[in-house]
Amino acid sequence: RLSPSGPQLSPREREVLNLLADGLGVAEISKQLYISQSTTKTHVSKLYEKLGAANRAQALMTALNMGLITSGGRG
């Protein structure tokens, strides 16, 4: 469930969200943030949960509609 002000994302979740919006995959995000792919997948799963999304496209559309990212990627 989202709060009225939107989901409470950690700074790392925001980083991952912005990189997803830039079109990066799990492997690329992991390399860029110097974290394991397993950790990246956990962040992505938490993002989906917090955004009420079932997949990447739905998560990005929800984030865009909530103003968490812009159509250019970064929020």
CSV table of C-alpha atoms in Angstrom, one decimal:
chain,number,residue,atom,x,y,z
A,1,ARG,CA,0.0,0.0,0.0
A,2,LEU,CA,1.4,3.4,-0.9
A,3,SER,CA,1.3,6.3,1.5
A,4,PRO,CA,-0.4,9.5,0.3
A,5,SER,CA,3.0,11.0,-0.4
A,6,GLY,CA,4.1,8.0,-2.3
A,7,PRO,CA,6.3,5.0,-1.4
A,8,GLN,CA,9.2,5.5,1.0
A,9,LEU,CA,12.2,4.6,-1.1
A,10,SER,CA,15.7,4.2,0.4
A,11,PRO,CA,18.5,6.2,-1.3
A,12,ARG,CA,19.8,3.0,-2.9
A,13,GLU,CA,16.3,2.1,-4.1
A,14,ARG,CA,16.1,5.5,-5.8
A,15,GLU,CA,19.5,4.9,-7.4
A,16,VAL,CA,18.3,1.5,-8.7
A,17,LEU,CA,15.0,3.0,-9.9
A,18,ASN,CA,16.9,5.7,-11.9
A,19,LEU,CA,19.2,3.2,-13.5
A,20,LEU,CA,16.2,1.0,-14.4
A,21,ALA,CA,14.6,4.1,-16.0
A,22,ASP,CA,17.9,4.7,-17.9
A,23,GLY,CA,17.4,1.2,-19.4
A,24,LEU,CA,20.1,-0.7,-17.5
A,25,GLY,CA,19.6,-4.3,-16.6
A,26,VAL,CA,20.5,-6.1,-13.4
A,27,ALA,CA,24.1,-6.9,-14.4
A,28,GLU,CA,24.8,-3.3,-15.5
A,29,ILE,CA,23.3,-1.8,-12.4
A,30,SER,CA,25.3,-4.2,-10.2
A,31,LYS,CA,28.5,-3.2,-11.9
A,32,GLN,CA,27.8,0.5,-11.8
A,33,LEU,CA,26.8,0.4,-8.0
A,34,TYR,CA,29.5,-2.2,-7.1
A,35,ILE,CA,27.0,-4.5,-5.6
A,36,SER,CA,26.1,-8.2,-6.3
A,37,GLN,CA,23.4,-9.1,-8.8
A,38,SER,CA,21.6,-10.8,-5.9
A,39,THR,CA,21.5,-7.5,-4.0
A,40,THR,CA,20.3,-5.7,-7.1
A,41,LYS,CA,17.5,-8.2,-7.6
A,42,THR,CA,16.5,-7.7,-4.0
A,43,HIS,CA,16.3,-3.9,-4.5
A,44,VAL,CA,14.3,-4.4,-7.7
A,45,SER,CA,11.9,-6.7,-5.9
A,46,LYS,CA,11.4,-4.2,-3.1
A,47,LEU,CA,10.8,-1.5,-5.7
A,48,TYR,CA,8.1,-3.6,-7.4
A,49,GLU,CA,6.5,-4.2,-4.0
A,50,LYS,CA,6.6,-0.6,-2.9
A,51,LEU,CA,5.3,0.6,-6.3
A,52,GLY,CA,2.6,-2.1,-6.5
A,53,ALA,CA,4.1,-3.3,-9.7
A,54,ALA,CA,4.4,-6.8,-11.3
A,55,ASN,CA,7.1,-6.0,-13.7
A,56,ARG,CA,9.7,-3.4,-14.8
A,57,ALA,CA,7.4,-1.6,-17.2
A,58,GLN,CA,4.6,-1.3,-14.7
A,59,ALA,CA,7.1,-0.1,-12.0
A,60,LEU,CA,8.5,2.6,-14.3
A,61,MET,CA,5.1,3.8,-15.4
A,62,THR,CA,4.0,4.0,-11.8
A,63,ALA,CA,7.2,5.9,-10.8
A,64,LEU,CA,6.7,8.3,-13.7
A,65,ASN,CA,3.1,9.0,-12.8
A,66,MET,CA,4.2,9.6,-9.2
A,67,GLY,CA,6.9,12.0,-10.2
A,68,LEU,CA,9.7,9.8,-8.9
A,69,ILE,CA,11.3,9.8,-12.3
A,70,THR,CA,10.9,12.0,-15.4
A,71,SER,CA,10.5,10.8,-18.9
A,72,GLY,CA,14.2,11.4,-19.3
A,73,GLY,CA,14.9,8.9,-16.6
A,74,ARG,CA,16.1,10.9,-13.6
A,75,GLY,CA,13.7,12.2,-11.0
